XYZ file of C-alpha atoms in Angstrom:
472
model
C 0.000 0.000 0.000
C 1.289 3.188 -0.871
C 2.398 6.155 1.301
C 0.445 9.238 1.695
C 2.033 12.431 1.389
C -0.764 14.717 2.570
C -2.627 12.385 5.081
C -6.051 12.408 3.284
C -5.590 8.824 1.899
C -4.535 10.216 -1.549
C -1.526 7.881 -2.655
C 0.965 9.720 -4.371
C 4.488 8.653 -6.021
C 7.420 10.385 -5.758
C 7.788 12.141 -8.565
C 3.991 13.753 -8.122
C 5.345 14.577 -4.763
C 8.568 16.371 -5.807
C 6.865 18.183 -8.567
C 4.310 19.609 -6.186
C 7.341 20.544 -3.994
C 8.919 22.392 -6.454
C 5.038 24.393 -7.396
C 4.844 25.433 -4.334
C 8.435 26.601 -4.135
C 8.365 28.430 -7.041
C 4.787 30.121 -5.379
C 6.922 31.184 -2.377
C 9.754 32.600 -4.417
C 7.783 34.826 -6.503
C 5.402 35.433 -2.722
C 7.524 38.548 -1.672
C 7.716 40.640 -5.270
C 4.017 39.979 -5.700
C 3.584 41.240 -1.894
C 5.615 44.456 -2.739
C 3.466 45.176 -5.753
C 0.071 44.731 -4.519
C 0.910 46.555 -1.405
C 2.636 49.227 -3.003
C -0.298 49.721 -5.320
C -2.750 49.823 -2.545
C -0.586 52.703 -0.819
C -0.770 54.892 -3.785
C -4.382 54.751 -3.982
C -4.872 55.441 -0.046
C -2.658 58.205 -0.446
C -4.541 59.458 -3.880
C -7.519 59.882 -1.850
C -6.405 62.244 0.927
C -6.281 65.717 0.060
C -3.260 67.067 -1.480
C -1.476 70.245 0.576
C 0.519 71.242 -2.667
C -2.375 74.236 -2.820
C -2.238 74.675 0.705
C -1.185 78.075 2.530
C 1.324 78.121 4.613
C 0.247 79.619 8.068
C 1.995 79.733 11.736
C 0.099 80.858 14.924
C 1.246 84.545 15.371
C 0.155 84.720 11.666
C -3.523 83.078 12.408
C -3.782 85.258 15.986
C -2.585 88.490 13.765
C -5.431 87.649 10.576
C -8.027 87.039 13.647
C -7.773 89.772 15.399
C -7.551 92.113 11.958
C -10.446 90.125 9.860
C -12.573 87.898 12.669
C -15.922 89.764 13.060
C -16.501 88.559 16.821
C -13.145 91.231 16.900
C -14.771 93.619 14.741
C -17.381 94.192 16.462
C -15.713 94.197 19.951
C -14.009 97.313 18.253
C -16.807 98.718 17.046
C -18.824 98.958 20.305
C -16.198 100.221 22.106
C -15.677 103.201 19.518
C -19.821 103.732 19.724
C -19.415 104.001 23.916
C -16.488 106.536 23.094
C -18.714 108.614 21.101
C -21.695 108.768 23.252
C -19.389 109.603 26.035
C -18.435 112.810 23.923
C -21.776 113.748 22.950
C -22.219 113.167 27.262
C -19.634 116.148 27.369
C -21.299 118.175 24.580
C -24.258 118.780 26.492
C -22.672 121.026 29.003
C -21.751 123.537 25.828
C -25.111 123.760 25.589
C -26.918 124.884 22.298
C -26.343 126.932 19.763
C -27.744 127.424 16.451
C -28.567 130.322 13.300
C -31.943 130.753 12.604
C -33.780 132.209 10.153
C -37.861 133.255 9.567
C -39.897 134.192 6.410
C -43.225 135.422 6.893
C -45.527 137.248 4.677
C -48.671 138.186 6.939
C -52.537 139.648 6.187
C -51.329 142.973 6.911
C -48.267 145.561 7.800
C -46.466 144.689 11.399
C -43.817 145.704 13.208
C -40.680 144.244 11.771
C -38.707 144.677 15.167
C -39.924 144.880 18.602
C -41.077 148.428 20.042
C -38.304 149.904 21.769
C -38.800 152.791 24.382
C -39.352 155.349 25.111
C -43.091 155.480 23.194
C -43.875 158.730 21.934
C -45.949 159.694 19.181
C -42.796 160.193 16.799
C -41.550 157.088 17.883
C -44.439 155.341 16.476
C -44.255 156.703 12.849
C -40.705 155.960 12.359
C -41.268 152.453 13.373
C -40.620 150.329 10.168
C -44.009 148.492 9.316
C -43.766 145.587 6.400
C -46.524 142.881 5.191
C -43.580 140.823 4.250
C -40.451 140.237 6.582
C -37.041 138.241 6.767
C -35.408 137.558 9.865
C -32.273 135.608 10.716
C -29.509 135.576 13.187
C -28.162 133.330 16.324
C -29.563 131.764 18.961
C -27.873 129.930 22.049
C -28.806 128.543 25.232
C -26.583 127.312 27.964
C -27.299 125.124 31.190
C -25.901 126.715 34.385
C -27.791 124.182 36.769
C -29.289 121.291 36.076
C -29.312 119.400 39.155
C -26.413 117.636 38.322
C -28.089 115.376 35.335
C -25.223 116.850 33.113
C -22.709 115.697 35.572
C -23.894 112.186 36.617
C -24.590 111.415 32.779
C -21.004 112.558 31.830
C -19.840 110.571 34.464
C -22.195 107.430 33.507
C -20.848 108.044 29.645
C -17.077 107.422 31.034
C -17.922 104.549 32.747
C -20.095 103.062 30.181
C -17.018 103.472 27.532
C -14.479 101.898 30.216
C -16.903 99.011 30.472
C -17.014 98.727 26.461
C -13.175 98.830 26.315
C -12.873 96.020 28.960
C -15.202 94.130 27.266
C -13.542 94.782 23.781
C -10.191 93.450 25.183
C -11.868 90.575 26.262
C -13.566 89.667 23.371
C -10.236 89.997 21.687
C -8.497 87.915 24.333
C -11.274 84.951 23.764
C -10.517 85.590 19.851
C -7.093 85.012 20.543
C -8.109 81.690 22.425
C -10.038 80.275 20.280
C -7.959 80.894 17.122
C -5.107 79.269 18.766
C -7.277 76.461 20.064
C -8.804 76.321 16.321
C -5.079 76.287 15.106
C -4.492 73.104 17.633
C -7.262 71.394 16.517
C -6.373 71.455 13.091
C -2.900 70.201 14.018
C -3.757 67.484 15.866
C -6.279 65.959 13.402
C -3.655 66.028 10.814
C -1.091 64.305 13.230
C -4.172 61.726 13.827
C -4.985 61.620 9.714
C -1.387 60.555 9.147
C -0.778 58.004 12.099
C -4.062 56.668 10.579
C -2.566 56.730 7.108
C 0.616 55.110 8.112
C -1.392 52.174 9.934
C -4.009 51.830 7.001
C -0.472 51.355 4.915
C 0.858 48.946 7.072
C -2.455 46.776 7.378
C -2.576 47.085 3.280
C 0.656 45.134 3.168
C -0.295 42.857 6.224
C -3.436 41.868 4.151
C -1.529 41.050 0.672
C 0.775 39.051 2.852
C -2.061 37.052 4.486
C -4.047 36.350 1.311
C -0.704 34.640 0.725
C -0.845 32.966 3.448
C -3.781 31.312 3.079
C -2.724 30.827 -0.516
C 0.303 29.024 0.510
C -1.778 27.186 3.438
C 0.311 29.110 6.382
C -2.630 30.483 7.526
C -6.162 30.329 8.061
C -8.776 31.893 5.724
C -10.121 33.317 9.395
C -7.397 34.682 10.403
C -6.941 36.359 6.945
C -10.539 37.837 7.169
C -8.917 39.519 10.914
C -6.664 41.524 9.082
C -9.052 42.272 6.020
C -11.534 43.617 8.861
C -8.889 45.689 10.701
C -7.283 47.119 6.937
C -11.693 48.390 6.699
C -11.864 49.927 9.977
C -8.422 51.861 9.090
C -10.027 53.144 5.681
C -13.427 54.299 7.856
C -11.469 55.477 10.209
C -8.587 57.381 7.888
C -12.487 58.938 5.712
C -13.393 60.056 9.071
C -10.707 61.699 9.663
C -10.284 63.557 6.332
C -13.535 64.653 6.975
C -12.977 66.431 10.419
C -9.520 67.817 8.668
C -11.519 69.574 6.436
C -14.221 70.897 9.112
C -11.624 71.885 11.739
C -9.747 73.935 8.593
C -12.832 75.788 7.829
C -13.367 76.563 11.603
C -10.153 78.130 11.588
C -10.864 79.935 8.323
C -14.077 81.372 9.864
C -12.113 82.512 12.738
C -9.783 84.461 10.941
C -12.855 86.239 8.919
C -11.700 83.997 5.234
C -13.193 81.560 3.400
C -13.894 78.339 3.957
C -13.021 76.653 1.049
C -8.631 77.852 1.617
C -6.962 74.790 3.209
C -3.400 75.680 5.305
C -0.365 73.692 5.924
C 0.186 74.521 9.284
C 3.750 75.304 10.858
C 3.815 72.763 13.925
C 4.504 73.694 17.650
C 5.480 70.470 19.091
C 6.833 72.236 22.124
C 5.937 70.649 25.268
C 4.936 73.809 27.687
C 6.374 74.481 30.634
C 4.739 74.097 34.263
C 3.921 77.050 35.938
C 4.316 77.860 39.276
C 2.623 76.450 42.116
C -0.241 78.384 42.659
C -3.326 77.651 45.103
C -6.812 77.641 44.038
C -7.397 81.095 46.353
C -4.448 83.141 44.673
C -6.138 82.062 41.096
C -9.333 83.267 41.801
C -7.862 86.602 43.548
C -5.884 87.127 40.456
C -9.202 86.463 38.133
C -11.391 88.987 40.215
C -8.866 91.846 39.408
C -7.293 90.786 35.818
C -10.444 89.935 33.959
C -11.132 92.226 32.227
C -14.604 91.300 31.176
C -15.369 91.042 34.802
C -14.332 94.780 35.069
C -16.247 95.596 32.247
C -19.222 94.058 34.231
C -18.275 95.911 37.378
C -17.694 99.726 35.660
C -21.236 98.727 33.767
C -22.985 98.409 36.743
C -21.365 101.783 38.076
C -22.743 103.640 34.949
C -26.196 102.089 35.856
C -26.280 103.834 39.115
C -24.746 107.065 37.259
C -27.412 106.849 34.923
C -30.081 106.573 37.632
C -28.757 109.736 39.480
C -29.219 111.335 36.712
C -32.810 111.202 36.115
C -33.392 111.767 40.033
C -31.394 114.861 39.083
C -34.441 115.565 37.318
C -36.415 116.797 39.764
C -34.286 119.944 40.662
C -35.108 123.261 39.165
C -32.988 124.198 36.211
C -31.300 127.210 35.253
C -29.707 128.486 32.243
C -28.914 131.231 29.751
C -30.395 132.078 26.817
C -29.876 134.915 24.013
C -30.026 135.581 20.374
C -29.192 138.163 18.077
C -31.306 138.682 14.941
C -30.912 141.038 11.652
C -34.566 141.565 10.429
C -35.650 142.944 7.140
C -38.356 144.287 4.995
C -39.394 143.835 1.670
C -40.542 147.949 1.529
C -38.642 149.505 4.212
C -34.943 147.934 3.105
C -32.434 146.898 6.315
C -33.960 147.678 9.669
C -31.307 147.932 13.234
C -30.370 144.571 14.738
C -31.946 142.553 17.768
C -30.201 140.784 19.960
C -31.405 139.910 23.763
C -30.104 137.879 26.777
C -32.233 135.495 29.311
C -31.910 134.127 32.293
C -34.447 131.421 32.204
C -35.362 129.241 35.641
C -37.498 126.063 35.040
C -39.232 124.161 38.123
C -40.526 120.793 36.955
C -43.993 120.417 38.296
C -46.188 118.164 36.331
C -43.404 116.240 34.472
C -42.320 115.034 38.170
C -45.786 112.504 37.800
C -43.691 110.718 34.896
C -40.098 111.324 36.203
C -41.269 109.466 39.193
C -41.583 106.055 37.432
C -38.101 106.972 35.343
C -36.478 106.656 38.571
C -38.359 103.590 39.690
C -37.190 102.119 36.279
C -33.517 102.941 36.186
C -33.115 102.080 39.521
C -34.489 98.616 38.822
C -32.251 98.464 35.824
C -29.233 99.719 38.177
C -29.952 96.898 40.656
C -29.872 94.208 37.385
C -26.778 95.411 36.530
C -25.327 95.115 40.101
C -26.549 91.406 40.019
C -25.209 90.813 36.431
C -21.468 91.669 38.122
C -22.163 89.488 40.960
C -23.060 86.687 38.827
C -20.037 87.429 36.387
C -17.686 87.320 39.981
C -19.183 83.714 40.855
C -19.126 82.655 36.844
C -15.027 83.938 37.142
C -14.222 81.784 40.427
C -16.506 79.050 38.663
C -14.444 79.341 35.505
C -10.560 79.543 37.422
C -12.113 75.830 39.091
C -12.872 74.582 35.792
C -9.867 75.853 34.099
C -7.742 73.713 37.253
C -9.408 70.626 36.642
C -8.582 70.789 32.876
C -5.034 71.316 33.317
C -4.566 68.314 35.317
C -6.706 66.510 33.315
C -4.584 67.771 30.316
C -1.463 67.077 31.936
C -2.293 63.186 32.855
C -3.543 62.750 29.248
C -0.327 64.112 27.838
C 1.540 62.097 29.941
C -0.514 58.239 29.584
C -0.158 59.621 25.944
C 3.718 59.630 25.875
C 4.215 56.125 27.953
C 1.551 54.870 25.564
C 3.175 56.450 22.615
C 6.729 54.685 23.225
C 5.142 51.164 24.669
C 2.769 50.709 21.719
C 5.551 50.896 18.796
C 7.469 48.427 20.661
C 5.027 46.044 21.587
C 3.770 46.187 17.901
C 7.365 45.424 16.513
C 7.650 42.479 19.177
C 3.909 41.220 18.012
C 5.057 41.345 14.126
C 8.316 39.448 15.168
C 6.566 36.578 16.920
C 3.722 36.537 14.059
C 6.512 36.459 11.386
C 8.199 33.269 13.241
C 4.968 31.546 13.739
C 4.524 32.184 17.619
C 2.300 35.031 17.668
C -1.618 35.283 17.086
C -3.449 37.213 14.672
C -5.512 39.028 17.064
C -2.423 40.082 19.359
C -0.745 41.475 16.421
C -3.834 43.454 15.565
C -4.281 44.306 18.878
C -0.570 45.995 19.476
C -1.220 47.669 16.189
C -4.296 49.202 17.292
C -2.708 50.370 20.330
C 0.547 51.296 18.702
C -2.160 53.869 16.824
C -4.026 54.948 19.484
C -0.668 56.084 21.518
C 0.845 57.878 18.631
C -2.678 59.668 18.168
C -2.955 60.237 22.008
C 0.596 61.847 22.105
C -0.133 64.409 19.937
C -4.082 65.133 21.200
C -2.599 65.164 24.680
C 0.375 67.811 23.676
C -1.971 69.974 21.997
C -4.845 69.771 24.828
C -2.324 70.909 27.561
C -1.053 73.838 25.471
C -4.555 74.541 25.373
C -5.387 74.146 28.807
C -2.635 76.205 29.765
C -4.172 78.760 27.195
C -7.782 78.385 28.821
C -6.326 79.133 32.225
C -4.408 82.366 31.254
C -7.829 83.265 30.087
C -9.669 82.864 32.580
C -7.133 84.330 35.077
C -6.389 87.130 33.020
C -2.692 86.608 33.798
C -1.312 86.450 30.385
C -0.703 84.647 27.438
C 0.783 80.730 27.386
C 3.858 79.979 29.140
């Protein structure tokens, strides 16, 4: 009975043996070269489909914080309402010039009148040579001044000022969270292109792990289920990598909106792979003492609620007589008797509110209800501060142990992949380990650089919220 050579009962000779040898050696020879050409293939088009930089713009951070603060509109219109609040504080000063304006009068009327006021003394001479005229011109200047005014004038310059040092404060802040949140924007885009080309380099490496298992199972090495592992891990890569090219493209037109552009410009981004320095020890209490006097939206909130109070001074002020000077000086004319002899008289005038008191009554009710909101809007922007400074704590430390599980993960996972591939390639590793140190391999390379860029931002967030200054 003859010998079987593959144990399935099959009898075979030795010549059918040898020549199947010699098949399957010739398979294995030409194994590697087919390998490198399938793989190499599959690379190109992985790499055809993400988005090419050759267009890109090039683009550091103190570029991106410069174009935000010029172009971003959130910054635009910080500037413009602090300009407004400087203007109505100078028409606040105006007021105490008072009025003046030139006047003028046409009148044609049923009859001759007097085309200047009778003068004294009245005597029957007098009377004729007064100039009579059915149709009169009359212009000149008028003015009125406020002497007292029960210190409205004052109170409302005084509200004015504070109401443009509250804009200002709130400008700078506004440009300080622009400032933020371009370099956080700027960050973002950074680390999802790190992420999009760890993802690319794994998607790569899986590409060439698949070829080489189809072989496998070609040559009989391997299992058909164990190929289908590696088939389902190079699929996950490819979702994963279209994910990714996705949020590339939606954190570059975030950035692009921040910096007032368009959405459509893509940027190759110079790095900052700078790991920040600590900062000194600080306690929780010296944070929140340094918020409450360098915010400077928390000023703004304060100096607001000042202006309030101005404001409703102001219209008690109301209720005071008033006093002021008045005048004008007028050149009147005739159409029959030609140029008449100027005008020109000066009044003290004294006004004592009676009736418009009824009104001014609930004025005052109003603006000191509206005084009282902005008193509580400060309070609540103090507690939102100390609230913030907390917050700000918790994601530094947060940052800080992600950054660092994110380097220890970052140089174990290479390693452990390399030893996983080693032991696979001699035949005493498993599929699923290999896939496994892969995975993690990716996730610690990803992690590094999410982890870097979250504590530069966290470090950013605090000095925000502090108002001690920019990132260390």
């Amino acid at each position: 009975m003859g010998r079987s050579a593959s144990g399935a009962g099959c009898p075979l000779d030795r010549r059918e043996i040898a020549e199947m040898r010699r098949r399957r050696a010739g398979t294995n020879d030409r194994s590697p070269r087919r390998a490198a050409q399938l793989a190499a293939f599959a690379c190109w088009l992985s790499l055809a489909s993400v988005p090419t930089a050759a267009r890109a713009r090039h683009l550091t951070l103190p570029e991106a914080e410069v174009r935000a603060l010029a172009a971003s509109p959130a910054a635009r219109v910080a500037r413009l309402e602090a300009l407004a609040a400087h203007e109505r504080s100078m028409q606040a000063y105006a007021r105490h010039l008072g009025e003046g304006d030139l006047v003028a009068s046409g009148n044609r009327f049923e009859g001759a009148r007097l085309v200047r006021p009778i003068t004294g003394p009245i005597t029957p001479a007098t009377m004729a040579a007064m100039p009579f005229d059915r149709d009169q011109l009359h212009f000149g200047a008028a003015w009125q001044i406020p002497l007292f005014a029960g210190g409205a004038l004052v109170r409302g310059d005084r509200a004015a000022r504070l109401a443009e040092r509250a804009a200002d404060a709130q400008a700078s802040h506004a440009l300080d969270e622009v400032r933020y949140n371009v370099r956080a924007a700027y960050r973002n885009v950074l680390a999802t292109r790190h992420a999009l080309d760890v993802s690319l380099a794994y998607e790569q490496a899986l590409t060439q792990d698949d070829v080489s298992a189809r072989l496998q199972v070609e040559t009989e090495a391997w299992s058909a289920a164990d190929a289908a592992k590696v088939s389902f891990a190079l699929a996950s890569a490819r979702a994963r990598r279209a994910a990714l090219t996705a949020q590339l493209q939606s954190s570059q037109a975030l950035l692009a909106a921040i910096m007032g552009e368009d959405g459509a410009v893509t940027y190759e981004l110079e790095d900052i792979p700078d790991e920040p320095a600590a900062l000194p020890q600080r306690s929780l209490a010296d944070l929140s003492d340094a918020a409450q006097t360098g915010r400077r939206d928390l000023a703004g909130a304060r100096a607001a609620a000042e202006a309030q109070e101005e404001r409703a001074g102001a219209v008690r002020a109301g209720f005071w007589p008033q006093l002021a000077l008045a005048g004008s000086y007028l050149w009147n004319r005739g159409r029959d008797v030609g140029r008449v002899p100027e005008t020109y008289e000066v009044t003290l005038q004294l006004r004592i509110p009676i009736l418009s008191d009824v009104g001014r009554v609930f004025a005052a009710r109003e603006a000191d209800a509206v005084a009282a909101q902005a008193a509580e809007r400060a309070r609540a922007k103090e507690l939102e501060v100390r609230g913030q400074v907390v917050d700000a704590l918790g994601r530094l430390d947060a940052a800080r142990a992600g950054f660092d599980a994110g380097k220890a993960q970052r140089a174990l996972g290479a390693e452990v992949a390399r030893v996983e591939k080693l032991k696979l390639e001699s035949g005493r590793g498993k599929v699923e380990d290999y896939l496994a140190a892969r995975a993690q391999a990716l996730e610690g390379e990803t992690g590094y650089w999410q982890g870097l860029y979250g504590l530069q931002s966290a470090y950013d967030y605090l000095a925000l919220v502090t108002g001690i200054g920019g990132t260390p």
